[in-house]
Coordinates of C-alpha atoms in Angstrom, one line a residue:
M1 CA -7.4 -17.0 3.5
K2 CA -8.0 -13.5 5.6
H3 CA -8.2 -10.4 3.9
I4 CA -5.1 -9.6 6.0
E5 CA -3.3 -13.1 5.1
K6 CA -4.4 -12.1 0.8
L7 CA -2.8 -8.7 1.9
A8 CA 0.1 -10.3 2.2
A9 CA 0.4 -12.7 -0.3
I10 CA -0.1 -9.7 -3.1
R11 CA 3.0 -7.8 -0.9
Q12 CA 5.2 -11.0 -1.3
L13 CA 4.2 -11.4 -5.3
M14 CA 5.0 -7.6 -5.3
A15 CA 8.5 -8.0 -4.1
Q16 CA 9.5 -10.6 -6.0
K17 CA 8.3 -8.8 -9.4
N18 CA 9.9 -5.5 -7.7
I19 CA 6.6 -3.7 -7.6
D20 CA 6.3 -0.8 -5.1
A21 CA 2.9 0.1 -5.7
Y22 CA 0.0 -2.4 -6.9
I23 CA -3.3 -0.6 -8.0
I24 CA -6.3 -2.7 -8.0
P25 CA -9.7 -0.8 -9.6
S26 CA -13.5 -1.8 -9.4
S27 CA -14.2 -3.1 -13.1
D28 CA -14.2 -5.9 -15.5
P29 CA -12.9 -5.8 -19.1
H30 CA -16.1 -4.5 -20.2
I31 CA -15.7 -1.7 -17.7
S32 CA -18.5 -2.3 -15.6
E33 CA -19.9 -0.9 -12.4
Y34 CA -21.8 -4.4 -11.1
L35 CA -19.1 -7.2 -11.5
P36 CA -19.7 -10.8 -11.6
E37 CA -18.1 -12.3 -9.3
H38 CA -15.4 -13.8 -11.1
Y39 CA -14.0 -10.0 -11.2
Q40 CA -15.2 -9.0 -7.9
C41 CA -12.0 -7.8 -6.6
I42 CA -11.8 -5.3 -4.0
K43 CA -14.0 -7.2 -2.4
W44 CA -12.5 -10.5 -2.4
T45 CA -8.8 -8.9 -1.6
S46 CA -10.1 -6.4 1.2
G47 CA -14.0 -7.1 2.0
F48 CA -15.5 -4.2 1.2
T49 CA -18.8 -4.3 -1.2
G50 CA -19.4 -0.9 -2.9
S51 CA -19.6 -0.3 -6.3
A52 CA -16.6 2.4 -6.4
G53 CA -13.9 2.4 -5.2
T54 CA -9.8 1.8 -6.0
L55 CA -7.1 -0.2 -4.1
V56 CA -3.4 1.1 -3.5
I57 CA -0.8 -1.2 -2.2
T58 CA 2.4 -0.8 -0.8
Q59 CA 5.1 -2.6 1.3
N60 CA 4.0 0.0 4.1
F61 CA 0.4 1.0 3.1
A62 CA -2.7 -0.5 1.7
G63 CA -5.6 2.2 1.7
L64 CA -9.2 1.8 -0.3
W65 CA -10.0 5.4 -2.0
T66 CA -14.1 6.3 -2.3
D67 CA -16.3 8.4 -2.3
S68 CA -18.5 10.2 0.4
R69 CA -21.0 7.5 -0.4
Y70 CA -19.5 4.7 1.2
F71 CA -17.4 6.4 4.4
V72 CA -19.5 4.4 7.2
Q73 CA -19.9 1.0 4.9
A74 CA -15.6 1.2 4.2
T75 CA -14.7 2.0 7.2
A76 CA -17.0 -0.9 9.2
Q77 CA -15.9 -3.4 6.6
L78 CA -11.9 -2.9 6.1
A79 CA -11.9 -3.4 9.8
G80 CA -8.8 -5.7 10.4
S81 CA -8.6 -6.3 6.8
G82 CA -5.2 -4.5 7.0
F83 CA -6.7 -1.8 4.4
E84 CA -7.5 2.0 5.3
L85 CA -10.2 4.2 4.3
V86 CA -8.7 6.8 2.2
K87 CA -11.5 9.6 2.2
L88 CA -11.8 11.5 -1.7
K89 CA -12.0 15.2 -2.0
V90 CA -14.1 14.7 -5.3
Q91 CA -15.4 11.9 -6.0
H92 CA -14.2 9.3 -8.5
A93 CA -10.8 11.8 -9.0
P94 CA -7.6 9.7 -8.8
E95 CA -6.4 11.5 -5.4
Y96 CA -4.5 8.0 -5.4
I97 CA -1.9 8.7 -8.3
T98 CA -0.8 12.0 -6.7
W99 CA -0.2 10.3 -3.3
I100 CA 1.4 7.4 -4.9
S101 CA 3.9 10.1 -6.4
E102 CA 4.4 11.6 -2.9
Q103 CA 5.3 8.4 -1.3
F104 CA 8.0 7.5 -3.9
P105 CA 9.5 11.1 -4.7
N106 CA 12.6 9.5 -6.8
G107 CA 10.3 7.6 -8.7
G108 CA 9.5 3.7 -8.7
S109 CA 7.4 1.1 -10.5
V110 CA 3.5 0.7 -10.4
A111 CA 1.6 -2.2 -11.8
F112 CA -2.3 -3.0 -12.4
D113 CA -4.1 -5.6 -14.5
G114 CA -4.9 -3.8 -17.9
N115 CA -8.3 -6.4 -18.0
L116 CA -9.4 -4.5 -14.9
A117 CA -8.2 -0.8 -16.1
S118 CA -10.2 1.3 -18.5
L119 CA -7.9 3.3 -21.3
L120 CA -9.1 6.6 -19.9
V121 CA -7.2 5.2 -16.3
A122 CA -4.4 3.8 -17.8
N123 CA -3.5 7.1 -19.8
T124 CA -4.4 8.6 -16.5
V125 CA -2.0 6.7 -14.3
K126 CA 1.4 7.0 -17.2
S127 CA 0.4 10.2 -17.8
M128 CA 0.7 11.4 -14.5
L129 CA 4.0 9.4 -12.8
L130 CA 6.0 8.6 -16.5
P131 CA 7.6 12.1 -16.2
L132 CA 7.6 11.5 -12.6
S133 CA 10.5 8.8 -13.3
F134 CA 8.2 5.7 -12.6
E135 CA 7.8 2.9 -14.7
V136 CA 4.1 1.7 -15.2
N137 CA 3.2 -1.8 -16.0
G138 CA -0.3 -2.5 -17.1
H139 CA -0.5 -6.3 -17.6
A140 CA 0.3 -7.1 -14.0
D141 CA -2.4 -10.1 -12.2
L142 CA -1.4 -10.4 -9.0
L143 CA -4.7 -12.2 -8.1
G144 CA -5.0 -15.0 -9.7
P145 CA -2.4 -16.9 -8.7
I146 CA -3.5 -16.7 -5.1
W147 CA -7.2 -16.7 -5.6
E148 CA -8.1 -20.2 -4.8
G149 CA -11.7 -21.5 -5.7
R150 CA -12.4 -18.1 -7.7
P151 CA -15.9 -17.9 -9.1
S152 CA -15.9 -19.0 -12.5
L153 CA -17.5 -16.9 -15.8
P154 CA -21.0 -17.0 -15.7
I155 CA -22.5 -19.6 -18.9
N156 CA -26.1 -18.3 -17.9
P157 CA -28.3 -18.7 -21.1
A158 CA -28.7 -15.3 -23.4
Y159 CA -31.8 -14.4 -25.6
L160 CA -32.8 -12.0 -27.9
L161 CA -35.4 -9.2 -27.6
G162 CA -37.8 -8.6 -30.4
E163 CA -38.8 -5.0 -32.3
D164 CA -41.9 -5.0 -30.5
I165 CA -40.1 -4.4 -27.3
T166 CA -36.9 -2.3 -28.5
G167 CA -38.9 -0.2 -31.4
K168 CA -36.0 -0.6 -33.5
N169 CA -34.4 -4.3 -34.9
T170 CA -30.5 -5.1 -34.6
A171 CA -30.4 -4.3 -38.0
T172 CA -31.5 -0.6 -37.4
K173 CA -29.0 -0.2 -35.0
I174 CA -25.9 -1.4 -36.9
A175 CA -26.8 1.1 -39.7
E176 CA -27.1 4.0 -37.1
V177 CA -23.8 2.8 -35.9
R178 CA -22.0 2.9 -39.4
V179 CA -23.3 6.2 -39.8
E180 CA -21.6 7.5 -36.5
M181 CA -18.4 5.1 -37.2
K182 CA -18.4 6.9 -40.9
K183 CA -18.3 10.8 -39.3
Q184 CA -15.5 9.6 -37.5
R185 CA -13.5 8.1 -40.8
C186 CA -13.1 5.0 -38.9
N187 CA -14.1 1.6 -40.5
T188 CA -13.4 -0.7 -37.1
H189 CA -15.3 -0.3 -33.7
L190 CA -14.8 -2.5 -30.7
I191 CA -17.8 -2.5 -28.2
S192 CA -16.4 -3.7 -24.7
S193 CA -19.4 -2.4 -22.5
L194 CA -21.8 -4.8 -21.6
D195 CA -24.7 -2.6 -21.7
D196 CA -23.8 -0.6 -24.9
L197 CA -23.7 -4.5 -26.6
A198 CA -27.3 -5.4 -25.3
W199 CA -28.5 -2.6 -26.6
F200 CA -26.8 -3.0 -29.7
L201 CA -27.7 -6.5 -30.9
N202 CA -31.1 -6.5 -28.8
V203 CA -30.0 -9.2 -26.8
R204 CA -30.1 -9.9 -23.2
G205 CA -28.8 -12.0 -20.1
T206 CA -28.5 -13.0 -16.3
D207 CA -24.0 -13.0 -16.1
V208 CA -24.3 -9.4 -13.8
N209 CA -26.8 -9.5 -10.7
C210 CA -29.2 -6.8 -11.6
N211 CA -28.2 -6.1 -14.5
P212 CA -29.8 -8.1 -17.8
V213 CA -26.3 -8.7 -19.4
V214 CA -24.4 -10.8 -21.7
L215 CA -20.6 -10.7 -21.4
G216 CA -19.4 -10.0 -24.9
F217 CA -17.6 -8.1 -27.0
V218 CA -18.4 -7.2 -30.9
L219 CA -16.2 -6.1 -33.5
V220 CA -18.3 -4.2 -36.0
T221 CA -16.5 -3.1 -39.8
E222 CA -17.8 -1.6 -43.0
T223 CA -19.2 -4.9 -43.9
D224 CA -19.1 -7.4 -40.6
V225 CA -20.5 -7.7 -36.7
N226 CA -18.7 -10.0 -34.7
F227 CA -20.5 -11.1 -31.6
Y228 CA -18.0 -12.5 -29.4
I229 CA -19.7 -14.3 -26.7
A230 CA -19.0 -17.6 -24.5
D231 CA -20.1 -21.3 -26.3
G232 CA -23.6 -22.0 -25.4
K233 CA -25.0 -18.8 -23.8
L234 CA -27.3 -18.7 -27.2
G235 CA -29.6 -21.0 -28.9
A236 CA -29.5 -22.0 -32.4
E237 CA -32.3 -20.2 -33.3
S238 CA -30.6 -16.5 -31.1
I239 CA -27.5 -17.4 -33.6
N240 CA -29.7 -18.1 -36.9
A241 CA -31.7 -14.7 -36.1
L242 CA -28.5 -12.3 -35.7
K243 CA -27.2 -14.2 -38.9
G244 CA -30.7 -12.8 -40.9
F245 CA -29.1 -9.0 -39.4
G246 CA -25.4 -10.0 -40.7
V247 CA -24.0 -10.8 -37.5
T248 CA -21.7 -13.5 -36.1
V249 CA -21.4 -15.4 -33.2
K250 CA -17.8 -16.1 -32.7
P251 CA -15.9 -17.5 -29.0
Y252 CA -16.1 -15.1 -26.3
D253 CA -12.0 -15.4 -26.1
T254 CA -11.2 -15.0 -29.9
V255 CA -11.9 -11.2 -29.7
Y256 CA -8.0 -10.9 -29.2
A257 CA -6.8 -12.5 -31.9
D258 CA -9.1 -10.5 -34.4
I259 CA -8.1 -7.3 -32.7
K260 CA -4.2 -8.4 -33.0
A261 CA -5.3 -9.2 -37.0
L262 CA -6.5 -5.8 -37.9
Q263 CA -4.5 -4.1 -40.8
A264 CA -2.9 -1.0 -41.5
T265 CA -5.7 0.1 -43.3
D266 CA -7.7 -0.1 -40.3
K267 CA -9.2 2.7 -38.7
I268 CA -10.7 2.0 -35.2
L269 CA -12.9 4.0 -33.1
V270 CA -12.6 2.6 -29.4
D271 CA -14.0 4.4 -26.3
P272 CA -11.1 5.3 -24.0
K273 CA -13.8 5.2 -20.7
R274 CA -15.6 1.8 -22.0
T275 CA -13.0 -0.1 -23.3
C276 CA -10.0 -1.6 -20.8
F277 CA -6.5 -0.7 -21.1
A278 CA -5.5 -4.6 -21.4
I279 CA -7.5 -5.1 -24.8
Y280 CA -6.5 -1.7 -26.5
D281 CA -2.6 -3.0 -26.1
S282 CA -3.4 -5.6 -28.4
I283 CA -4.6 -3.3 -31.5
P284 CA -1.0 -3.9 -33.8
T285 CA 0.5 0.0 -33.4
E286 CA -0.1 0.8 -37.4
V287 CA -3.6 0.9 -36.9
A288 CA -4.7 3.9 -36.4
I289 CA -6.9 4.9 -33.5
T290 CA -9.9 6.9 -32.7
E291 CA -11.2 7.3 -28.6
A292 CA -14.2 8.7 -28.5
L293 CA -17.8 8.0 -27.2
N294 CA -19.4 5.0 -28.3
P295 CA -22.1 5.9 -30.4
S296 CA -24.4 3.2 -29.0
T297 CA -24.2 5.1 -25.6
L298 CA -25.8 8.0 -27.0
L299 CA -28.2 6.5 -29.6
K300 CA -29.0 4.2 -26.3
A301 CA -29.9 6.8 -24.0
V302 CA -32.6 8.9 -26.2
K303 CA -35.6 6.1 -25.8
N304 CA -38.0 5.8 -28.7
E305 CA -41.2 6.2 -28.6
V306 CA -41.9 2.0 -28.3
E307 CA -39.5 2.3 -24.9
L308 CA -41.5 4.9 -23.7
N309 CA -44.4 3.7 -23.9
H310 CA -43.4 0.3 -22.5
T311 CA -41.8 2.5 -19.8
R312 CA -45.3 3.8 -18.9
Q313 CA -46.7 0.8 -18.2
A314 CA -43.7 -0.2 -16.6
M315 CA -44.0 2.3 -14.1
I316 CA -47.4 2.2 -13.4
N317 CA -47.1 -1.6 -12.4
D318 CA -44.1 -0.7 -10.6
G319 CA -46.4 1.8 -8.9
V320 CA -49.2 -1.1 -8.1
A321 CA -45.8 -2.9 -5.9
M322 CA -45.2 0.2 -4.3
T323 CA -48.7 0.7 -3.2
K324 CA -49.3 -3.1 -1.7
F325 CA -45.3 -2.9 -0.2
F326 CA -46.3 0.7 2.0
K327 CA -49.1 -0.6 3.0
W328 CA -48.1 -3.9 4.4
V329 CA -45.2 -2.5 6.1
E330 CA -47.7 0.3 7.8
E331 CA -50.6 -1.8 8.9
N332 CA -47.4 -4.5 10.1
V333 CA -44.8 -2.3 12.0
A334 CA -46.1 -2.3 15.1
S335 CA -45.6 -5.9 15.6
G336 CA -41.8 -5.8 15.8
E337 CA -41.2 -8.2 13.8
L338 CA -40.3 -6.4 10.6
S339 CA -36.6 -6.0 9.1
E340 CA -34.6 -3.9 6.9
I341 CA -33.9 -7.4 5.4
S342 CA -37.3 -8.5 6.0
I343 CA -39.0 -5.8 4.3
A344 CA -36.6 -5.7 1.5
E345 CA -37.5 -9.2 0.1
K346 CA -41.1 -8.3 1.3
L347 CA -41.0 -5.9 -2.1
Q348 CA -38.9 -7.9 -4.0
G349 CA -42.0 -10.4 -3.7
F350 CA -44.6 -7.6 -4.2
R351 CA -42.8 -7.0 -7.9
A352 CA -42.4 -10.4 -8.3
E353 CA -46.2 -10.8 -8.8
Q354 CA -45.8 -7.4 -11.6
P355 CA -46.0 -8.7 -15.8
G356 CA -43.4 -9.1 -17.1
F357 CA -40.7 -8.8 -13.9
K358 CA -37.2 -10.3 -14.5
D359 CA -35.2 -8.9 -11.3
I360 CA -34.6 -6.0 -9.2
S361 CA -32.6 -3.1 -10.6
F362 CA -29.5 -2.9 -7.9
D363 CA -30.0 -4.3 -4.2
T364 CA -32.3 -2.5 -2.3
I365 CA -31.8 0.6 0.3
A366 CA -33.8 0.1 3.2
G367 CA -32.7 2.2 5.7
Y368 CA -34.2 2.9 9.2
K369 CA -33.7 5.6 11.2
D370 CA -29.5 6.6 10.9
H371 CA -29.2 3.8 8.2
G372 CA -31.4 6.5 6.3
A373 CA -28.2 8.6 6.4
L374 CA -26.0 6.2 4.3
P375 CA -26.5 7.4 1.0
H376 CA -25.7 3.5 -0.4
Y377 CA -26.9 1.5 2.6
K378 CA -27.5 -1.9 2.3
A379 CA -28.7 -4.2 5.0
E380 CA -26.7 -7.0 6.3
P381 CA -27.0 -9.7 9.4
D382 CA -24.8 -7.3 11.4
S383 CA -26.1 -4.0 11.0
N384 CA -30.0 -4.8 10.5
Y385 CA -32.3 -3.0 12.4
Q386 CA -35.6 -4.2 13.6
L387 CA -38.8 -1.4 12.4
E388 CA -40.3 0.0 15.3
P389 CA -43.6 2.5 14.9
K390 CA -41.2 5.1 14.8
G391 CA -38.9 7.4 13.2
L392 CA -38.5 7.7 9.3
L393 CA -37.9 4.7 7.0
L394 CA -35.9 5.5 3.3
V395 CA -36.6 2.8 0.4
D396 CA -34.9 3.0 -2.6
S397 CA -35.1 0.8 -4.9
G398 CA -36.2 -0.7 -8.6
G399 CA -37.2 -3.2 -11.1
Q400 CA -36.0 -4.9 -14.4
Y401 CA -39.6 -5.4 -16.3
L402 CA -39.4 -7.1 -19.6
T403 CA -40.6 -3.7 -20.5
G404 CA -38.6 -1.1 -18.7
T405 CA -36.5 -0.5 -16.0
T406 CA -37.1 1.7 -12.6
D407 CA -35.7 3.2 -9.5
I408 CA -37.9 4.6 -7.2
T409 CA -37.1 6.4 -3.4
R410 CA -39.5 7.3 -0.6
V411 CA -39.4 8.0 3.0
I412 CA -42.2 7.8 5.2
S413 CA -42.6 8.7 9.0
L414 CA -43.4 5.0 11.4
G415 CA -44.5 7.6 13.8
E416 CA -43.3 10.2 16.6
M417 CA -42.3 12.2 13.1
T418 CA -40.4 15.8 14.1
Q419 CA -40.6 18.9 13.2
E420 CA -36.7 19.0 12.0
E421 CA -37.6 16.1 10.3
K422 CA -40.7 17.8 8.6
E423 CA -38.9 20.3 7.7
D424 CA -35.8 18.4 6.3
Y425 CA -38.5 16.5 4.3
T426 CA -40.1 19.6 2.9
Y427 CA -37.1 21.3 1.4
V428 CA -36.1 17.7 -0.5
L429 CA -39.3 17.7 -1.7
R430 CA -39.3 21.3 -2.8
G431 CA -36.1 20.5 -4.9
T432 CA -37.9 17.0 -6.5
I433 CA -40.5 19.1 -7.4
D434 CA -38.9 22.4 -8.7
G435 CA -36.4 19.7 -10.9
S436 CA -39.3 18.0 -12.3
R437 CA -41.1 21.4 -13.0
A438 CA -38.0 22.5 -14.9
I439 CA -38.5 24.6 -18.3
Y440 CA -34.9 24.6 -20.5
T441 CA -34.3 25.2 -23.4
K442 CA -32.4 22.6 -26.0
G443 CA -28.6 22.3 -25.3
T444 CA -29.3 22.3 -21.5
R445 CA -26.6 20.3 -19.4
G446 CA -27.1 18.1 -16.5
Y447 CA -24.7 20.8 -14.3
Q448 CA -28.3 23.2 -15.1
I449 CA -31.3 20.7 -14.0
D450 CA -28.6 20.1 -10.9
A451 CA -28.8 23.8 -9.6
I452 CA -32.2 24.3 -9.9
T453 CA -33.4 21.2 -8.4
R454 CA -30.6 21.8 -5.4
Q455 CA -32.0 25.4 -4.9
P456 CA -33.9 24.7 -2.4
L457 CA -31.7 23.1 -0.2
L458 CA -29.3 25.3 -0.7
A459 CA -31.1 28.7 0.2
S460 CA -32.2 26.9 3.2
K461 CA -28.1 26.3 4.3
R462 CA -28.8 22.5 4.0
N463 CA -27.2 20.1 0.7
Y464 CA -26.5 17.2 -0.2
G465 CA -22.8 15.3 -1.1
H466 CA -24.1 12.9 -4.3
G467 CA -26.0 14.4 -8.0
T468 CA -28.8 15.0 -8.7
G469 CA -29.9 12.6 -11.6
H470 CA -27.9 9.9 -13.4
G471 CA -29.4 8.2 -16.6
V472 CA -31.3 5.4 -16.7
G473 CA -31.6 2.2 -19.6
F474 CA -34.4 0.4 -20.9
F475 CA -34.4 -3.0 -19.7
L476 CA -30.7 -2.7 -19.2
N477 CA -28.7 -0.9 -16.4
V478 CA -30.6 1.5 -13.8
H479 CA -27.3 3.6 -14.1
E480 CA -26.7 5.0 -17.4
G481 CA -24.5 7.6 -19.0
P482 CA -23.7 9.6 -21.2
H483 CA -25.5 12.3 -19.6
V484 CA -25.9 12.6 -15.6
F485 CA -27.3 15.4 -13.5
N486 CA -24.7 16.6 -11.1
G487 CA -22.4 19.2 -10.4
T488 CA -19.7 18.0 -12.7
A489 CA -18.9 20.1 -16.1
T490 CA -20.2 17.0 -18.3
D491 CA -20.9 18.2 -21.7
I492 CA -23.5 16.3 -22.8
P493 CA -26.8 18.0 -23.7
I494 CA -30.3 16.8 -22.5
L495 CA -31.9 15.5 -25.5
T496 CA -35.6 14.4 -25.9
G497 CA -36.1 11.1 -25.0
M498 CA -33.4 11.1 -22.3
I499 CA -34.6 9.4 -19.2
T500 CA -32.8 10.6 -16.1
S501 CA -33.6 10.0 -12.3
I502 CA -34.1 13.6 -9.9
E503 CA -33.3 12.3 -6.1
P504 CA -31.8 15.3 -3.9
G505 CA -31.8 14.4 -0.6
L506 CA -30.3 15.2 2.6
Y507 CA -28.6 13.2 5.4
R508 CA -28.2 13.9 9.2
E509 CA -25.4 11.3 10.0
G510 CA -27.0 9.2 13.1
K511 CA -30.4 10.3 12.7
H512 CA -31.8 10.3 9.5
G513 CA -31.8 10.2 5.8
I514 CA -34.3 11.5 3.4
R515 CA -34.4 11.2 -0.6
I516 CA -36.9 11.2 -3.1
E517 CA -36.9 10.3 -6.7
N518 CA -38.9 10.0 -9.5
L519 CA -37.9 9.4 -13.5
V520 CA -38.2 11.9 -15.5
A521 CA -38.5 11.6 -19.7
A522 CA -37.0 14.9 -21.3
R523 CA -39.6 16.3 -24.0
D524 CA -39.6 18.8 -26.7
L525 CA -42.4 21.3 -25.1
V526 CA -42.8 24.6 -27.4
S527 CA -40.8 26.3 -30.4
N528 CA -40.9 30.6 -30.6
Q529 CA -39.1 33.5 -31.4
F530 CA -37.3 32.9 -28.1
G531 CA -35.9 29.4 -28.5
D532 CA -36.7 25.7 -28.5
F533 CA -38.2 24.7 -25.0
M534 CA -38.1 21.4 -23.0
D535 CA -39.6 20.4 -19.7
F536 CA -39.8 16.8 -18.3
E537 CA -43.0 14.5 -18.5
T538 CA -42.4 12.3 -14.9
L539 CA -42.8 8.7 -15.6
T540 CA -42.8 7.5 -12.1
V541 CA -45.6 5.9 -10.4
C542 CA -46.3 6.1 -6.6
Y543 CA -47.7 8.2 -4.4
I544 CA -45.7 10.7 -2.3
D545 CA -46.7 10.4 1.2
T546 CA -47.7 14.0 2.8
A547 CA -47.6 13.1 6.5
L548 CA -44.1 14.5 6.8
V549 CA -44.8 17.8 4.5
D550 CA -44.9 21.1 6.3
K551 CA -47.2 22.7 4.5
T552 CA -45.6 26.3 5.7
L553 CA -42.5 26.0 3.5
L554 CA -44.3 24.8 0.5
H555 CA -45.0 27.7 -2.4
T556 CA -48.9 27.6 -4.3
E557 CA -46.6 25.9 -6.8
H558 CA -45.5 23.3 -5.1
I559 CA -48.5 22.6 -3.1
D560 CA -50.6 22.6 -6.5
W561 CA -47.7 20.1 -8.3
L562 CA -47.8 17.7 -5.3
N563 CA -51.9 17.2 -5.2
N564 CA -52.2 16.9 -9.5
Y565 CA -49.1 14.4 -9.0
N566 CA -51.0 12.4 -6.3
Q567 CA -54.4 12.6 -7.9
W568 CA -52.5 11.3 -11.0
V569 CA -51.4 8.3 -9.3
Y570 CA -54.5 7.9 -8.1
E571 CA -56.3 7.2 -11.2
L572 CA -53.5 5.3 -12.4
V573 CA -52.7 2.7 -10.2
S574 CA -56.0 2.3 -8.1
P575 CA -57.9 0.0 -10.8
K576 CA -54.9 -2.3 -10.7
L577 CA -55.7 -2.6 -6.7
T578 CA -58.6 -4.4 -4.5
A579 CA -61.2 -1.7 -2.9
D580 CA -59.3 -2.0 0.1
E581 CA -56.1 -1.3 -1.5
A582 CA -57.7 1.6 -3.7
A583 CA -59.0 2.7 -0.4
W584 CA -56.3 2.9 1.8
L585 CA -54.3 4.9 -2.1
R586 CA -57.3 7.1 -1.7
Q587 CA -56.6 8.3 2.1
K588 CA -52.6 8.6 0.7
C589 CA -53.5 10.9 -2.0
Q590 CA -55.6 13.3 -0.4
A591 CA -54.6 16.7 -1.6
I592 CA -52.8 19.1 1.2

């Protein structure tokens, strides 16, 4: 069935059910960013493969609302689908709701599938449209009846991690969450989000590409912990181990019945951003509900020393893979046989040779020339550039290791570099260095780090349209909350042990893109009469190419940082290389 035919079938069901506007979010019952194939509804409906967007369908219009990261991609993928791109003015803003209200000035009927919408999204739709005489139906699945051959939910096995890897056993984490539940005066807590669940129970799986998570729910009370997971995914040994921590394993679908069976004496804590509307709507009306951040989300973001030590080692191994990769690219680009797709595959191969490698942490972004100007570009057969010994190559990639998650972006020149490319590269590098060198006081928020990192670009009248950084998990999701380094007033302080990316960029459409990304860990620096000061420990271990640097645009502190960083990289990585590889890296790490 073509996308235009799917759209017609949806509209036919809408007419039968008297639905004026139908909303399809990019999500699943666990409010995941990356989705199992069963829940890739926007891709199936419209052809758009980006990880952020919302479809809205009426009888007269069908649109995809998404942000600037996906404008070029969406324009190409929506061609002939019947859907049009609607460019968001503000990233993640629910601008489609305002649009719906304007299309139906006298009100109408709006519907969505509550399994795909978070409580936050559902409440936003209702709060904005109900006062305008709209009817809102949060239990309308219009895709299930027409989706022939829909992929089944994954049945891949799950496994447990030992305390030697995680630094905390499950019993300790249960106790920590119960302390936070008590502070909220709640005796029950539902965990729907897969990375929270994975951290909480020290369980991992392969149910979602690039994310080592398993589909499930957890219901925590003052005395019990129920883990809802599909039969057969956990072995007897793992079930018994969980039982030893006070965790009962139950069938995945029975969570709804247990939620409906809650008593009037129960007080449940749910996270509105990480709980789907369908399961929330199953809570009996007599049960008191507290909406707040999952306790596990903040606990998970603060890495313990065992996790940090493992991550440091994973970063060295990842740096070995990156070094081998860039040496290989440099030595083979003149052959004319390298392409964006083939180099991504080769990089994954180098990572697979490293200890503890499990998977890549996201689809590799290998953007050559003007493709580098697309921040979330993924090469497809019809867009796949062949590499030549000229122009810029941007590679944003990462690995999932048993001992940590990596995310790194580097840009190299393949030859014939221009002064404009050098200047753009150098200003981005200054941003990365300034963010990495930042000294700040306890209580600092991410938007303050964003401002520091962005300043060299702004001063040169340049800028980038995405945030400066995101949290990163420990052998978990490469995008991890609740903290973020961007311009929004996110009221989450930077806490000791948080791992975050610092990744300023610059994108010239039709020409080139530049992004230089390292991961950093927040750490305590010093306390004195002026306050408690913190700084960042740089974790990423991979040389930063100096061939594109215009030294006249750097200050002494930038030059010193760059030289010291590259020397540090050489000392950590070279012992794991062959003599030939080490000699190549030494040349790349020479001081400027």
